[in-house]
């Protein structure tokens, strides 16, 4: 086999290295919808979410925080309008805020020990990360609609907790009290969930196709 | 239980390893070469280097009976190394892929091997007598992404493959004239080439790192990047499986798994140690680590002299007990487990290699 010895301006520069050759292959992953790789999730409408949230709040008012948490985590909104997803996130955070710090670990351990409990904690972890993303962007831009990813590139969704906390405190200004409080709740839950469900739980949040 | 045998070969990652049938020769995929080590007393000494690839060698396998070695590499080629009195002679295999070859394994019959690739195909290769040439047939559908791993069924026809599209699949790789017609089994009755006998994914759908058939071939286990292992028990052709059991663990993901009998799986990965799972069609659970923590050798290392303590306090301002060393034998991710010694259908010893350049032979 001969080696072609013709140099052109194009072959001498390394611009060819940046050509996206995958785009030229018909069945490469950039040319099909990757969501077709896994079975579609049932769609949840806003009305259904409102109904679930109503039930969760009722349990919470009745003093059954564990039941409320379980109820909220067993019905994650994987496929639905953004408004429905946000509504469910708010409900989960509301439940989390109403649980005393001393009750967290025993409650998580009880949930983890039940069948399907590991799945529940994975869902909780997803909502914690979503909540952290939502609170930071809300305080940073004054925009209440929560984008799916945090805007700060340095602080990706998975960086150590303390960094996120201090940034929020420094940046938020007037609304720092409320977002700071929300963040500290999420961070303390994050720590407790990792204690119970391990690092595997974080890994599953990162790999899972089903986003809340 | 006797302590595992540890050999630190070098300070490079080991992509794959394979022992010959007599366990005297060890093939290691290191960088762009396959290194052959032979056992001298209690150690492994470098005996030969098989150079033929010009990119990183991703996988290597020694056929136990014929002694042929097959290697594959990111240079998109596979080479079959034929033993001869003057050394190993390489033969290039026509893979017809235009992405890296990622994984290669001989079939138990040793007449075929399968090469997984980043080209969304598995090349099933066999020797064509009339052309004196290794040729390949492609398993293509319905693979959507890179094949990370393959494993053979004991009948040498069925092939399991794991992919980054999060599916573990079972294919038929039946090649006329090479294979004997397989007996109908739980995976299917008629098995022409590229029959998809099963396609599985778990709930959180992490990409698959390792697949393996149970010794009987009637169950399939796979490890995925969501720190889970999943065991599938098929019930028959065109029927939903009897059971799919997924165990989500608290640990980091597993890179490799092997069966030990029908009721035990050993898996290892990013936690740098091997774990044992026990179960059956009714359920599986993690039963614990294979590492005996607090071994005498390790405890001796840990002992801190007063001088050492003050030295550390002076240097670092605090006393920290060797925090650069993990308390596992492997000091980095384990990427490959292989059965080493088996008796009566159970694995008695298995070997592991990883990113830390160590090979460890464990008592299962």
PDB file of N, CA and C in Angstrom, chain A residues 132-192:
ATOM      1  N   UNK A 132     -30.853  22.336  43.121  1.00  0.00           N
ATOM      2  CA  UNK A 132     -29.667  23.194  43.237  1.00  0.00           C
ATOM      3  C   UNK A 132     -29.495  24.036  41.985  1.00  0.00           C
ATOM      4  N   UNK A 133     -29.718  23.429  40.820  1.00  0.00           N
ATOM      5  CA  UNK A 133     -29.600  24.172  39.572  1.00  0.00           C
ATOM      6  C   UNK A 133     -30.638  25.278  39.532  1.00  0.00           C
ATOM      7  N   UNK A 134     -31.848  24.962  39.955  1.00  0.00           N
ATOM      8  CA  UNK A 134     -32.939  25.928  39.876  1.00  0.00           C
ATOM      9  C   UNK A 134     -32.702  27.099  40.827  1.00  0.00           C
ATOM     10  N   UNK A 135     -32.266  26.815  42.061  1.00  0.00           N
ATOM     11  CA  UNK A 135     -32.108  27.908  43.010  1.00  0.00           C
ATOM     12  C   UNK A 135     -30.964  28.819  42.613  1.00  0.00           C
ATOM     13  N   UNK A 136     -29.861  28.260  42.075  1.00  0.00           N
ATOM     14  CA  UNK A 136     -28.752  29.137  41.696  1.00  0.00           C
ATOM     15  C   UNK A 136     -29.139  30.037  40.539  1.00  0.00           C
ATOM     16  N   UNK A 137     -29.778  29.479  39.522  1.00  0.00           N
ATOM     17  CA  UNK A 137     -30.097  30.322  38.375  1.00  0.00           C
ATOM     18  C   UNK A 137     -31.178  31.325  38.738  1.00  0.00           C
ATOM     19  N   UNK A 138     -32.094  30.930  39.586  1.00  0.00           N
ATOM     20  CA  UNK A 138     -33.166  31.849  39.966  1.00  0.00           C
ATOM     21  C   UNK A 138     -32.575  33.056  40.682  1.00  0.00           C
ATOM     22  N   UNK A 139     -31.608  32.839  41.573  1.00  0.00           N
ATOM     23  CA  UNK A 139     -31.051  33.956  42.317  1.00  0.00           C
ATOM     24  C   UNK A 139     -30.102  34.753  41.435  1.00  0.00           C
ATOM     25  N   UNK A 140     -29.444  34.103  40.488  1.00  0.00           N
ATOM     26  CA  UNK A 140     -28.467  34.809  39.665  1.00  0.00           C
ATOM     27  C   UNK A 140     -29.104  35.734  38.649  1.00  0.00           C
ATOM     28  N   UNK A 141     -30.178  35.289  38.012  1.00  0.00           N
ATOM     29  CA  UNK A 141     -30.716  36.071  36.912  1.00  0.00           C
ATOM     30  C   UNK A 141     -32.087  36.668  37.232  1.00  0.00           C
ATOM     31  N   UNK A 142     -32.624  36.312  38.348  1.00  0.00           N
ATOM     32  CA  UNK A 142     -33.945  36.800  38.691  1.00  0.00           C
ATOM     33  C   UNK A 142     -35.032  36.129  37.877  1.00  0.00           C
ATOM     34  N   UNK A 143     -34.674  35.058  37.187  1.00  0.00           N
ATOM     35  CA  UNK A 143     -35.622  34.362  36.337  1.00  0.00           C
ATOM     36  C   UNK A 143     -36.171  33.173  37.110  1.00  0.00           C
ATOM     37  N   UNK A 144     -37.466  33.092  37.217  1.00  0.00           N
ATOM     38  CA  UNK A 144     -38.012  32.046  38.065  1.00  0.00           C
ATOM     39  C   UNK A 144     -38.177  30.716  37.339  1.00  0.00           C
ATOM     40  N   UNK A 145     -38.181  30.748  35.982  1.00  0.00           N
ATOM     41  CA  UNK A 145     -38.289  29.478  35.279  1.00  0.00           C
ATOM     42  C   UNK A 145     -36.945  28.772  35.360  1.00  0.00           C
ATOM     43  N   UNK A 146     -36.971  27.506  35.718  1.00  0.00           N
ATOM     44  CA  UNK A 146     -35.730  26.813  36.011  1.00  0.00           C
ATOM     45  C   UNK A 146     -35.211  26.068  34.789  1.00  0.00           C
ATOM     46  N   UNK A 147     -34.089  26.490  34.233  1.00  0.00           N
ATOM     47  CA  UNK A 147     -33.523  25.723  33.133  1.00  0.00           C
ATOM     48  C   UNK A 147     -33.021  24.374  33.656  1.00  0.00           C
ATOM     49  N   UNK A 148     -32.758  23.457  32.732  1.00  0.00           N
ATOM     50  CA  UNK A 148     -32.396  22.113  33.157  1.00  0.00           C
ATOM     51  C   UNK A 148     -30.973  22.014  33.676  1.00  0.00           C
ATOM     52  N   UNK A 149     -30.094  22.873  33.143  1.00  0.00           N
ATOM     53  CA  UNK A 149     -28.715  22.778  33.592  1.00  0.00           C
ATOM     54  C   UNK A 149     -28.318  24.080  34.251  1.00  0.00           C
ATOM     55  N   UNK A 150     -27.393  24.000  35.205  1.00  0.00           N
ATOM     56  CA  UNK A 150     -26.924  25.240  35.801  1.00  0.00           C
ATOM     57  C   UNK A 150     -26.157  26.043  34.760  1.00  0.00           C
ATOM     58  N   UNK A 151     -26.269  27.358  34.832  1.00  0.00           N
ATOM     59  CA  UNK A 151     -25.630  28.182  33.816  1.00  0.00           C
ATOM     60  C   UNK A 151     -24.137  28.308  34.066  1.00  0.00           C
ATOM     61  N   UNK A 152     -23.736  28.253  35.314  1.00  0.00           N
ATOM     62  CA  UNK A 152     -22.322  28.399  35.603  1.00  0.00           C
ATOM     63  C   UNK A 152     -21.562  27.180  35.127  1.00  0.00           C
ATOM     64  N   UNK A 153     -20.566  27.406  34.251  1.00  0.00           N
ATOM     65  CA  UNK A 153     -19.801  26.287  33.721  1.00  0.00           C
ATOM     66  C   UNK A 153     -18.884  25.684  34.763  1.00  0.00           C
ATOM     67  N   UNK A 154     -18.347  26.528  35.634  1.00  0.00           N
ATOM     68  CA  UNK A 154     -17.411  26.047  36.640  1.00  0.00           C
ATOM     69  C   UNK A 154     -18.129  25.094  37.592  1.00  0.00           C
ATOM     70  N   UNK A 155     -19.315  25.537  37.982  1.00  0.00           N
ATOM     71  CA  UNK A 155     -20.029  24.712  38.941  1.00  0.00           C
ATOM     72  C   UNK A 155     -21.014  23.841  38.188  1.00  0.00           C
ATOM     73  N   UNK A 156     -20.555  22.771  37.562  1.00  0.00           N
ATOM     74  CA  UNK A 156     -21.458  21.818  36.927  1.00  0.00           C
ATOM     75  C   UNK A 156     -22.312  21.201  38.003  1.00  0.00           C
ATOM     76  N   UNK A 157     -23.317  20.464  37.604  1.00  0.00           N
ATOM     77  CA  UNK A 157     -24.257  19.910  38.568  1.00  0.00           C
ATOM     78  C   UNK A 157     -23.619  19.071  39.658  1.00  0.00           C
ATOM     79  N   UNK A 158     -22.411  18.568  39.452  1.00  0.00           N
ATOM     80  CA  UNK A 158     -21.899  17.539  40.337  1.00  0.00           C
ATOM     81  C   UNK A 158     -20.687  17.975  41.168  1.00  0.00           C
ATOM     82  N   UNK A 159     -20.394  19.277  41.222  1.00  0.00           N
ATOM     83  CA  UNK A 159     -19.207  19.683  41.966  1.00  0.00           C
ATOM     84  C   UNK A 159     -19.467  19.606  43.468  1.00  0.00           C
ATOM     85  N   UNK A 160     -18.400  19.626  44.266  1.00  0.00           N
ATOM     86  CA  UNK A 160     -18.600  19.533  45.712  1.00  0.00           C
ATOM     87  C   UNK A 160     -19.580  20.598  46.202  1.00  0.00           C
ATOM     88  N   UNK A 161     -20.232  20.245  47.268  1.00  0.00           N
ATOM     89  CA  UNK A 161     -21.367  21.052  47.706  1.00  0.00           C
ATOM     90  C   UNK A 161     -20.963  22.455  48.166  1.00  0.00           C
ATOM     91  N   UNK A 162     -19.875  22.530  48.924  1.00  0.00           N
ATOM     92  CA  UNK A 162     -19.535  23.796  49.563  1.00  0.00           C
ATOM     93  C   UNK A 162     -19.359  24.929  48.556  1.00  0.00           C
ATOM     94  N   UNK A 163     -18.773  24.607  47.413  1.00  0.00           N
ATOM     95  CA  UNK A 163     -18.541  25.634  46.400  1.00  0.00           C
ATOM     96  C   UNK A 163     -19.850  26.298  46.008  1.00  0.00           C
ATOM     97  N   UNK A 164     -20.817  25.474  45.715  1.00  0.00           N
ATOM     98  CA  UNK A 164     -22.098  25.988  45.289  1.00  0.00           C
ATOM     99  C   UNK A 164     -22.700  26.888  46.350  1.00  0.00           C
ATOM    100  N   UNK A 165     -22.543  26.482  47.576  1.00  0.00           N
ATOM    101  CA  UNK A 165     -23.150  27.218  48.666  1.00  0.00           C
ATOM    102  C   UNK A 165     -22.568  28.613  48.789  1.00  0.00           C
ATOM    103  N   UNK A 166     -21.229  28.686  48.790  1.00  0.00           N
ATOM    104  CA  UNK A 166     -20.606  29.988  48.982  1.00  0.00           C
ATOM    105  C   UNK A 166     -20.889  30.904  47.792  1.00  0.00           C
ATOM    106  N   UNK A 167     -20.977  30.321  46.597  1.00  0.00           N
ATOM    107  CA  UNK A 167     -21.260  31.151  45.432  1.00  0.00           C
ATOM    108  C   UNK A 167     -22.636  31.777  45.530  1.00  0.00           C
ATOM    109  N   UNK A 168     -23.578  30.970  45.945  1.00  0.00           N
ATOM    110  CA  UNK A 168     -24.926  31.484  46.058  1.00  0.00           C
ATOM    111  C   UNK A 168     -24.963  32.613  47.070  1.00  0.00           C
ATOM    112  N   UNK A 169     -24.296  32.368  48.191  1.00  0.00           N
ATOM    113  CA  UNK A 169     -24.282  33.376  49.251  1.00  0.00           C
ATOM    114  C   UNK A 169     -23.705  34.684  48.756  1.00  0.00           C
ATOM    115  N   UNK A 170     -22.639  34.569  47.964  1.00  0.00           N
ATOM    116  CA  UNK A 170     -21.947  35.781  47.539  1.00  0.00           C
ATOM    117  C   UNK A 170     -22.711  36.513  46.450  1.00  0.00           C
ATOM    118  N   UNK A 171     -23.360  35.752  45.611  1.00  0.00           N
ATOM    119  CA  UNK A 171     -23.926  36.340  44.409  1.00  0.00           C
ATOM    120  C   UNK A 171     -25.337  36.870  44.630  1.00  0.00           C
ATOM    121  N   UNK A 172     -26.077  36.185  45.470  1.00  0.00           N
ATOM    122  CA  UNK A 172     -27.510  36.401  45.458  1.00  0.00           C
ATOM    123  C   UNK A 172     -27.933  37.773  45.960  1.00  0.00           C
ATOM    124  N   UNK A 173     -27.192  38.356  46.890  1.00  0.00           N
ATOM    125  CA  UNK A 173     -27.566  39.685  47.344  1.00  0.00           C
ATOM    126  C   UNK A 173     -28.847  39.668  48.141  1.00  0.00           C
ATOM    127  N   UNK A 174     -29.837  40.394  47.665  1.00  0.00           N
ATOM    128  CA  UNK A 174     -31.056  40.610  48.446  1.00  0.00           C
ATOM    129  C   UNK A 174     -31.788  39.308  48.762  1.00  0.00           C
ATOM    130  N   UNK A 175     -31.842  38.416  47.771  1.00  0.00           N
ATOM    131  CA  UNK A 175     -32.620  37.203  47.998  1.00  0.00           C
ATOM    132  C   UNK A 175     -31.780  36.088  48.592  1.00  0.00           C
ATOM    133  N   UNK A 176     -30.591  36.452  49.106  1.00  0.00           N
ATOM    134  CA  UNK A 176     -29.676  35.406  49.553  1.00  0.00           C
ATOM    135  C   UNK A 176     -30.262  34.594  50.696  1.00  0.00           C
ATOM    136  N   UNK A 177     -31.050  35.212  51.543  1.00  0.00           N
ATOM    137  CA  UNK A 177     -31.577  34.488  52.692  1.00  0.00           C
ATOM    138  C   UNK A 177     -32.401  33.278  52.279  1.00  0.00           C
ATOM    139  N   UNK A 178     -33.360  33.519  51.381  1.00  0.00           N
ATOM    140  CA  UNK A 178     -34.268  32.430  51.038  1.00  0.00           C
ATOM    141  C   UNK A 178     -33.578  31.369  50.186  1.00  0.00           C
ATOM    142  N   UNK A 179     -32.816  31.803  49.154  1.00  0.00           N
ATOM    143  CA  UNK A 179     -32.160  30.797  48.326  1.00  0.00           C
ATOM    144  C   UNK A 179     -31.074  30.092  49.108  1.00  0.00           C
ATOM    145  N   UNK A 180     -30.364  30.847  49.942  1.00  0.00           N
ATOM    146  CA  UNK A 180     -29.337  30.236  50.775  1.00  0.00           C
ATOM    147  C   UNK A 180     -29.938  29.175  51.676  1.00  0.00           C
ATOM    148  N   UNK A 181     -31.083  29.489  52.242  1.00  0.00           N
ATOM    149  CA  UNK A 181     -31.743  28.526  53.120  1.00  0.00           C
ATOM    150  C   UNK A 181     -32.163  27.300  52.331  1.00  0.00           C
ATOM    151  N   UNK A 182     -32.736  27.533  51.133  1.00  0.00           N
ATOM    152  CA  UNK A 182     -33.167  26.400  50.303  1.00  0.00           C
ATOM    153  C   UNK A 182     -31.975  25.547  49.940  1.00  0.00           C
ATOM    154  N   UNK A 183     -30.856  26.214  49.600  1.00  0.00           N
ATOM    155  CA  UNK A 183     -29.672  25.467  49.202  1.00  0.00           C
ATOM    156  C   UNK A 183     -29.129  24.659  50.364  1.00  0.00           C
ATOM    157  N   UNK A 184     -29.126  25.249  51.566  1.00  0.00           N
ATOM    158  CA  UNK A 184     -28.553  24.497  52.685  1.00  0.00           C
ATOM    159  C   UNK A 184     -29.408  23.270  52.991  1.00  0.00           C
ATOM    160  N   UNK A 185     -30.721  23.389  52.780  1.00  0.00           N
ATOM    161  CA  UNK A 185     -31.577  22.211  52.952  1.00  0.00           C
ATOM    162  C   UNK A 185     -31.188  21.138  51.947  1.00  0.00           C
ATOM    163  N   UNK A 186     -31.038  21.550  50.688  1.00  0.00           N
ATOM    164  CA  UNK A 186     -30.695  20.582  49.643  1.00  0.00           C
ATOM    165  C   UNK A 186     -29.339  19.937  49.913  1.00  0.00           C
ATOM    166  N   UNK A 187     -28.389  20.761  50.374  1.00  0.00           N
ATOM    167  CA  UNK A 187     -27.052  20.224  50.619  1.00  0.00           C
ATOM    168  C   UNK A 187     -27.046  19.240  51.763  1.00  0.00           C
ATOM    169  N   UNK A 188     -27.789  19.544  52.817  1.00  0.00           N
ATOM    170  CA  UNK A 188     -27.768  18.588  53.917  1.00  0.00           C
ATOM    171  C   UNK A 188     -28.480  17.298  53.517  1.00  0.00           C
ATOM    172  N   UNK A 189     -29.522  17.408  52.685  1.00  0.00           N
ATOM    173  CA  UNK A 189     -30.154  16.188  52.181  1.00  0.00           C
ATOM    174  C   UNK A 189     -29.196  15.410  51.290  1.00  0.00           C
ATOM    175  N   UNK A 190     -28.456  16.126  50.454  1.00  0.00           N
ATOM    176  CA  UNK A 190     -27.506  15.473  49.552  1.00  0.00           C
ATOM    177  C   UNK A 190     -26.534  14.606  50.350  1.00  0.00           C
ATOM    178  N   UNK A 191     -25.992  15.203  51.420  1.00  0.00           N
ATOM    179  CA  UNK A 191     -25.025  14.486  52.247  1.00  0.00           C
ATOM    180  C   UNK A 191     -25.654  13.219  52.836  1.00  0.00           C
ATOM    181  N   UNK A 192     -26.877  13.364  53.316  1.00  0.00           N
ATOM    182  CA  UNK A 192     -27.539  12.214  53.955  1.00  0.00           C
ATOM    183  C   UNK A 192     -27.873  11.128  52.928  1.00  0.00           C
TER     184      UNK A 192
END
